[in-house]
mmCIF file of C-alpha atoms in Angstrom:
data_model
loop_
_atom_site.group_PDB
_atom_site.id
_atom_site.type_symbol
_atom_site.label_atom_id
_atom_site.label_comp_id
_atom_site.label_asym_id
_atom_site.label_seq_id
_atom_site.Cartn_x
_atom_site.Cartn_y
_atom_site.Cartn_z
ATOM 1 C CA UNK A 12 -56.165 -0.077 -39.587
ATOM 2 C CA UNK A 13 -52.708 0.652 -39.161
ATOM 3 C CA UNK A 14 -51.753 0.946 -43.037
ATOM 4 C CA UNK A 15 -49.161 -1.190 -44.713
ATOM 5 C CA UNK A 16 -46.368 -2.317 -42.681
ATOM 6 C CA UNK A 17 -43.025 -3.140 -43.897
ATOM 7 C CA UNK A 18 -39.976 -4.592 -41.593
ATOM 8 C CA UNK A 19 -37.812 -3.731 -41.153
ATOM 9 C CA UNK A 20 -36.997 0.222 -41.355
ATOM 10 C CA UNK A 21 -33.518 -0.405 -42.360
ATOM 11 C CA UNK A 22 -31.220 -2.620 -43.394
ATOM 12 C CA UNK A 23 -27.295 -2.980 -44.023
ATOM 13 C CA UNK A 24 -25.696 -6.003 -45.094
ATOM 14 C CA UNK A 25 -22.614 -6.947 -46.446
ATOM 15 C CA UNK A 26 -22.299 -8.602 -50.109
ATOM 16 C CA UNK A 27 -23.575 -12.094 -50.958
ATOM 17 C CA UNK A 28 -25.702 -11.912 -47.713
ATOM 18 C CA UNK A 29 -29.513 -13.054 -47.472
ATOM 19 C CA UNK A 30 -31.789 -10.275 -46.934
ATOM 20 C CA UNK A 31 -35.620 -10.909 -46.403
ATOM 21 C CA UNK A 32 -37.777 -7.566 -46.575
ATOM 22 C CA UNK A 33 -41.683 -8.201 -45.092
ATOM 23 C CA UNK A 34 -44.618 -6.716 -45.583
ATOM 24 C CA UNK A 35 -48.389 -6.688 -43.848
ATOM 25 C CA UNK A 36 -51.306 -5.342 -46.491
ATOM 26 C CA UNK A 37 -54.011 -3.786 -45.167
ATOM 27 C CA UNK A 38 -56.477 -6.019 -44.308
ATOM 28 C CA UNK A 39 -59.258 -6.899 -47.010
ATOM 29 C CA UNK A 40 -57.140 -5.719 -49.997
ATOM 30 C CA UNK A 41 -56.953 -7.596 -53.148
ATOM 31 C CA UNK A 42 -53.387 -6.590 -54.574
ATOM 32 C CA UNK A 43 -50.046 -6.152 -53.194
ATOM 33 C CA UNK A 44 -46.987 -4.672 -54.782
ATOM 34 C CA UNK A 45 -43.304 -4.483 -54.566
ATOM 35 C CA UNK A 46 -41.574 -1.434 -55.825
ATOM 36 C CA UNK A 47 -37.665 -0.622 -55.679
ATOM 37 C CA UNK A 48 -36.888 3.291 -55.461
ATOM 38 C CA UNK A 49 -33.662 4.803 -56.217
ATOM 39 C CA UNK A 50 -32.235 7.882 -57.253
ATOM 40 C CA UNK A 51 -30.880 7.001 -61.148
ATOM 41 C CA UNK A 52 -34.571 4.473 -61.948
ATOM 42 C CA UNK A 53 -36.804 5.997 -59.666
ATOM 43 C CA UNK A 54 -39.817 3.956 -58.673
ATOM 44 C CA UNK A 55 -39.793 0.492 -60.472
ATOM 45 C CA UNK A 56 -42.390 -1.966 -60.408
ATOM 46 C CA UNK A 57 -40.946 -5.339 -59.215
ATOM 47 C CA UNK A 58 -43.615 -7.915 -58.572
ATOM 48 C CA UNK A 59 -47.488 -7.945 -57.577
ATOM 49 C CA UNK A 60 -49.554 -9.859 -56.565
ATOM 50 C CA UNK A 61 -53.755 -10.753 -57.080
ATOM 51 C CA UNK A 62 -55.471 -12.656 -53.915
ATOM 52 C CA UNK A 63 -52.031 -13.954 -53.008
ATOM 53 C CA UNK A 64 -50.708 -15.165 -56.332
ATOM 54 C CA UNK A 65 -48.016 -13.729 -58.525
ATOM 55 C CA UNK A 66 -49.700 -11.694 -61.587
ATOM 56 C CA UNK A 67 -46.601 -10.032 -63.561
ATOM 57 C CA UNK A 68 -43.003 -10.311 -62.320
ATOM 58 C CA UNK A 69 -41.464 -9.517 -65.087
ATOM 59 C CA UNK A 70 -39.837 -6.294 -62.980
ATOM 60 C CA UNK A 71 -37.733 -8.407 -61.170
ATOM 61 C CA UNK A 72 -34.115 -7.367 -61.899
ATOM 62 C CA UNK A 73 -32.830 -10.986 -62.180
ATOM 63 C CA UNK A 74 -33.110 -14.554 -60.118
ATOM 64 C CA UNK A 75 -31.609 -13.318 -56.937
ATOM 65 C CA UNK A 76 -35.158 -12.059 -56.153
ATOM 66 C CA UNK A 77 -37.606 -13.734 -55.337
ATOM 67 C CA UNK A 78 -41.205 -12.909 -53.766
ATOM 68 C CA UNK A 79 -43.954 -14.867 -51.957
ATOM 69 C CA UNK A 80 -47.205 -14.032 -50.372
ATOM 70 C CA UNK A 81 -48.437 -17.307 -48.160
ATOM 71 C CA UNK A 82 -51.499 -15.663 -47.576
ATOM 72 C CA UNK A 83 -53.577 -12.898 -47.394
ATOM 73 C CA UNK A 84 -51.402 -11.238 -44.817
ATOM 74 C CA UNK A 85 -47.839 -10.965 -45.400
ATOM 75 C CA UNK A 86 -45.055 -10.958 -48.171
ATOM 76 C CA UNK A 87 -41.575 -11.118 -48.325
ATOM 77 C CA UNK A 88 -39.345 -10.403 -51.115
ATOM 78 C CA UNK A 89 -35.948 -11.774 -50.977
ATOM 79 C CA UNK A 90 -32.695 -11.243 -51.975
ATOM 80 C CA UNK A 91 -29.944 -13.744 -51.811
ATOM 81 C CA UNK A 92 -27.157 -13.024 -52.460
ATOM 82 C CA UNK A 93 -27.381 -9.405 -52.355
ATOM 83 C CA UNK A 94 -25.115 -6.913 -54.261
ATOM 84 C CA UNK A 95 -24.095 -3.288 -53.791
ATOM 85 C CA UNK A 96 -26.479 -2.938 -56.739
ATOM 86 C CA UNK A 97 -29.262 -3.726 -54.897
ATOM 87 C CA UNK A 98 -28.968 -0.539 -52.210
ATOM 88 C CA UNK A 99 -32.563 1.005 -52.254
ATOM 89 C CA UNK A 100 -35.335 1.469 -50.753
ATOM 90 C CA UNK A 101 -38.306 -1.226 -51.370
ATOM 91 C CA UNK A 102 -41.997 -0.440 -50.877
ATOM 92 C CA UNK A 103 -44.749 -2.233 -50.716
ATOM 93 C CA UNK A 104 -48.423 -0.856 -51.368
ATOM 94 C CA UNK A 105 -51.388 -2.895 -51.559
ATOM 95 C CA UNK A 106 -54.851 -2.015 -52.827
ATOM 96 C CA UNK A 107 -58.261 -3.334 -53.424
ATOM 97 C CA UNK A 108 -59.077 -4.440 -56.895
ATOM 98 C CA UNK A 109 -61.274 -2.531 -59.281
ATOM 99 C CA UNK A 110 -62.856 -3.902 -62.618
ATOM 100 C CA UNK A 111 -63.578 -1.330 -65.755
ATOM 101 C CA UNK A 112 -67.153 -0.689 -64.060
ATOM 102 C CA UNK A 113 -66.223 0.311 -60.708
ATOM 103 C CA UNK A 114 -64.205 3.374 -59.835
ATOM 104 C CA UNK A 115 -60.750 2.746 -59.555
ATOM 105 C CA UNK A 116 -58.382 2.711 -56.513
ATOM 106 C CA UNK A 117 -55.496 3.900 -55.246
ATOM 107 C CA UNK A 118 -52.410 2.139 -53.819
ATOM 108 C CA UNK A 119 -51.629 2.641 -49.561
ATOM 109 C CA UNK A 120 -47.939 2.551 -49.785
ATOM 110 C CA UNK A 121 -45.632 1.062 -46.648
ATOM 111 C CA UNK A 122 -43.118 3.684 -45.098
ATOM 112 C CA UNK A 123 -40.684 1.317 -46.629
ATOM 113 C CA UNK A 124 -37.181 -0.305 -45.832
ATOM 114 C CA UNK A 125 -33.816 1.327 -46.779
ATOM 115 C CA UNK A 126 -31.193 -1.273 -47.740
ATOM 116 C CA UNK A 127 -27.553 -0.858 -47.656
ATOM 117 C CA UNK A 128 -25.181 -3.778 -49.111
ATOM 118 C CA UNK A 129 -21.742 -2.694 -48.339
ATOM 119 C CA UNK B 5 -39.514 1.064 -66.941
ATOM 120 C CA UNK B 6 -41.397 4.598 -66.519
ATOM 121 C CA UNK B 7 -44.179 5.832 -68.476
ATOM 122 C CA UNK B 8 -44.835 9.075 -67.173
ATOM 123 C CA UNK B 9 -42.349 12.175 -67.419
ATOM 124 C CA UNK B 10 -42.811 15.084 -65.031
ATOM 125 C CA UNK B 11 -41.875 18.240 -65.348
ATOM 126 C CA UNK B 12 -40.492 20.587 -64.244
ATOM 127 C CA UNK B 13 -38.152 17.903 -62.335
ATOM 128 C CA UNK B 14 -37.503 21.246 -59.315
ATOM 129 C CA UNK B 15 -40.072 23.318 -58.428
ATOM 130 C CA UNK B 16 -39.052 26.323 -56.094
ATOM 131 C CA UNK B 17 -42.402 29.040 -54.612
ATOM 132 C CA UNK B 18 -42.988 31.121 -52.203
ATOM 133 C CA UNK B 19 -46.572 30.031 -50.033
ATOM 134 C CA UNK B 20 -49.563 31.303 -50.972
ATOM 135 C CA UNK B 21 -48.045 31.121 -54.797
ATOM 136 C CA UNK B 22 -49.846 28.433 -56.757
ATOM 137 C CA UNK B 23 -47.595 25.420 -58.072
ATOM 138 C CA UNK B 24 -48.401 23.813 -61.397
ATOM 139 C CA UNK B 25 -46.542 20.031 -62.278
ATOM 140 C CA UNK B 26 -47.468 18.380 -65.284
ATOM 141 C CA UNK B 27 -47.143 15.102 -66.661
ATOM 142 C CA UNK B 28 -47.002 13.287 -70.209
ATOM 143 C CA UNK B 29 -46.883 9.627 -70.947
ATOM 144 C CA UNK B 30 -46.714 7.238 -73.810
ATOM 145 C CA UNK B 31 -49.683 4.824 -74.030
ATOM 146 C CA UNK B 32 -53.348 4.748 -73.711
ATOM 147 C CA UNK B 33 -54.425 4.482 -69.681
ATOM 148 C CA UNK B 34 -57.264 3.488 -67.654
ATOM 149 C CA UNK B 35 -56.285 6.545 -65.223
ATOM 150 C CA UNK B 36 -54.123 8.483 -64.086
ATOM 151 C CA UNK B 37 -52.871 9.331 -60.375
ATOM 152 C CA UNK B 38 -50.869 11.823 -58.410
ATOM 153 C CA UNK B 39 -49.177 10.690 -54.979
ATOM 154 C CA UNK B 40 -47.027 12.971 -53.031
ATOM 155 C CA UNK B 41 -43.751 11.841 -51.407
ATOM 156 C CA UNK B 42 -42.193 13.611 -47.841
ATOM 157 C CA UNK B 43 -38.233 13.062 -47.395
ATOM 158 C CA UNK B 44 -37.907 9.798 -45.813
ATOM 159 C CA UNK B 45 -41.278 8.588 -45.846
ATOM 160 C CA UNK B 46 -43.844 6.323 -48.414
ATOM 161 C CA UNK B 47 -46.030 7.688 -51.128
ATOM 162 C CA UNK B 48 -49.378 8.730 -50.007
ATOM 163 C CA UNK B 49 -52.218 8.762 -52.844
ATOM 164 C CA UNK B 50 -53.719 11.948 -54.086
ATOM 165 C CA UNK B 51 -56.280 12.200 -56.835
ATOM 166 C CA UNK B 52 -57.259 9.992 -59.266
ATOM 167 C CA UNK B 53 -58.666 10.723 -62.821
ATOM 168 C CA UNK B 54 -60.106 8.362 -65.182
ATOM 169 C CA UNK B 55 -59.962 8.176 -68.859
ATOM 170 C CA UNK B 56 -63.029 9.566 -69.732
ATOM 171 C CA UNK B 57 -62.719 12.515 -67.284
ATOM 172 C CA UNK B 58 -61.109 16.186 -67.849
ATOM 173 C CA UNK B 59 -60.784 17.731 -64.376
ATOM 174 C CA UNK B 60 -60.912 16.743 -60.706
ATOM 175 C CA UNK B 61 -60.745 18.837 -57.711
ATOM 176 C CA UNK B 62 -60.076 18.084 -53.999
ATOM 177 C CA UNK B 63 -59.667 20.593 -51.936
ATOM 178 C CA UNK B 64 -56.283 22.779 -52.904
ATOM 179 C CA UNK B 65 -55.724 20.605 -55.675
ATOM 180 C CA UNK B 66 -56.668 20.786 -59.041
ATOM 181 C CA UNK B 67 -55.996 17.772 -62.012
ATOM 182 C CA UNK B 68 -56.574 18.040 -65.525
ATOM 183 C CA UNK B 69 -56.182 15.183 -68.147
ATOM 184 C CA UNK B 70 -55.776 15.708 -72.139
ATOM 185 C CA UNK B 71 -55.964 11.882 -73.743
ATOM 186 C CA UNK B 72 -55.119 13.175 -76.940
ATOM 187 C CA UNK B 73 -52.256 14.815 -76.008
ATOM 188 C CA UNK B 74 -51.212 12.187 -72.941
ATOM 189 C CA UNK B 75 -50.906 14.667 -70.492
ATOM 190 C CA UNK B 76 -51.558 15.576 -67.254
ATOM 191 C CA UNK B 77 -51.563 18.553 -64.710
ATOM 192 C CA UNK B 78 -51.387 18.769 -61.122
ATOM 193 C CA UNK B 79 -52.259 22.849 -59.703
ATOM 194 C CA UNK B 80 -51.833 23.498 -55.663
ATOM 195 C CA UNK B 81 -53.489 26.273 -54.845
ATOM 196 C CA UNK B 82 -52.272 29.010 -52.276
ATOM 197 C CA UNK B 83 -49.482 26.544 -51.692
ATOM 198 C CA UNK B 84 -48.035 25.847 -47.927
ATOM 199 C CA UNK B 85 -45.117 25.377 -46.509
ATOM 200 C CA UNK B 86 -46.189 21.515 -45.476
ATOM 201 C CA UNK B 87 -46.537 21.157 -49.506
ATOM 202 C CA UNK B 88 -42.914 20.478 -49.865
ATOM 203 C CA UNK B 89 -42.450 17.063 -50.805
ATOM 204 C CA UNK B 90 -42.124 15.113 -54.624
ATOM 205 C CA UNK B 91 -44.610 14.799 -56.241
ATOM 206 C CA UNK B 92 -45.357 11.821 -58.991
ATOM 207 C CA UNK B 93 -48.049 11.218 -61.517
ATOM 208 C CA UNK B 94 -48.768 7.320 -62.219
ATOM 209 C CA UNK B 95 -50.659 5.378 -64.973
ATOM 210 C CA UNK B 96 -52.133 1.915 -64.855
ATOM 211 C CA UNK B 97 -52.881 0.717 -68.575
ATOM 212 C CA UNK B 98 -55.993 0.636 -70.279
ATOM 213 C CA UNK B 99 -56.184 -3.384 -70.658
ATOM 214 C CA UNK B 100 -57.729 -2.956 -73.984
ATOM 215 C CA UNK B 101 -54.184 -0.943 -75.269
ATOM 216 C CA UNK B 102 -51.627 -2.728 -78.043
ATOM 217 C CA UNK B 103 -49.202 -2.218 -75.292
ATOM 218 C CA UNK B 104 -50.959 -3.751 -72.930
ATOM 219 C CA UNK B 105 -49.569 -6.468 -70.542
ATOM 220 C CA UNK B 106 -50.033 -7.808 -67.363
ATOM 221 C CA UNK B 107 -52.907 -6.587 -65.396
ATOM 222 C CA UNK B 108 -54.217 -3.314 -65.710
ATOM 223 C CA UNK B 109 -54.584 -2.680 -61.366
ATOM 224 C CA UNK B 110 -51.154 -2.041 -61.975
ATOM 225 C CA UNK B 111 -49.425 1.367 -61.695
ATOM 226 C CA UNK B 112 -46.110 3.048 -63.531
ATOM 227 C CA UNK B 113 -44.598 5.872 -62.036
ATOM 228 C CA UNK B 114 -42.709 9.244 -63.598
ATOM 229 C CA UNK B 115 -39.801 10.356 -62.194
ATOM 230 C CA UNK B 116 -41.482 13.030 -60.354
ATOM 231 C CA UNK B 117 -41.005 16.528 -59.172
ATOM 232 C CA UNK B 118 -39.596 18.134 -56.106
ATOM 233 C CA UNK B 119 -41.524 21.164 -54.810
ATOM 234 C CA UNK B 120 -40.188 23.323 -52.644
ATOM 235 C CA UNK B 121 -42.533 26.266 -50.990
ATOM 236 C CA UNK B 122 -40.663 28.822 -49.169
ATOM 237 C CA UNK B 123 -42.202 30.475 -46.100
#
């Protein structure tokens, strides 16, 4: 498997543009996740999903996000219209599920895409 | 928000030195991670350690976990040059916490620590 792949690598915008960040799990895993890193909040939690549907969003900074996952294989998280603000870089992981009575997993993060909004 | 708090937040050795990062958080988990980070690049997963465990081991590394006083360690042993990276403990929640919510696959990260190891 290749991993998680994210597209694309990097990204500059300017203000009040649409920007659409993707994402490909790895095949066969349950859960997908959006994080947002940056230097002053570190890594934040945005969104994640459970066999494609939305589980806790309640990390998503306000309504100019938004996040899908049509299916098993891909997610996009969008932001429209972007801000200055919004200058990070966004992972996505994804990871198979675990109950309390099996062994937990860990996440197989994305390399990641570096946005700019100028 | 961030639950876990490394420290130190800079971490400067020479190789072959052991390097020691620790970790405290604020509510009851399920388990507790370590990923490391390289400049540029995504977070690759470590070691996990559960609850009800004390120590793991794999290979150079070394975790300990302390419930009762929420805390974690991460030791690299005879330390390498390709160990420079951050390094970040995470905790997913134990779903049967007062402060639990949302699912419990998911994961909160500290604010990790940059090691450096000198040649």
């Amino acid at each position: 498997d290749a991993g998680v792949i994210q597209s694309p690598r990097h990204e500059v915008t300017e203000m009040g543009q649409e920007v659409t960040l993707r994402c490909k799990p790895i095949s066969g895993h349950d859960y997908l996740f959006w994080y947002r890193q940056t230097m002053m909040r570190g890594l934040e939690l945005l969104i994640y999903f459970n066999n494609n549907v939305p589980i806790d969003d309640s990390g998503m900074p306000e309504d100019r996000f938004s996040a899908k996952m049509p299916n098993a294989s891909f997610s996009t998280l969008k932001i429209q219209p972007s801000e200055p603000r919004d200058s990070a870089v966004y992972f996505c992981a994804s990871s198979l599920a675990w109950s309390e009575t099996e062994r937990p997993y860990g996440y197989t993060f994305g390399s990641g895409t570096r946005l700019t909004v100028v | 928000s961030q639950q876990g708090e490394e420290d130190p937040q800079a971490l400067s050795i020479q190789e072959g030195e052991n390097a020691t990062m620790n970790c405290s958080y604020k509510t009851s988990i399920n388990n507790l991670q370590w990923y490391r980070q390289n400049s540029g690049r995504g977070l690759v997963h470590l070691i996990l350690i559960r609850s009800n465990e004390r120590e793991k081991h794999s290979g150079r590394l070394r975790v300990t976990l302390d419930t009762s006083k929420k805390s974690s360690s991460l030791l690299i042993t005879a330390s390498r040059a390709a160990d420079t990276a951050s390094y970040f403990c995470a905790t997913a929640p134990d779903p049967y916490s007062n402060a639990y919510s949302g699912g419990y696959n998911k994961l909160i990260f500290g604010a990790g620590t940059r090691l450096a190891v000198h040649p």
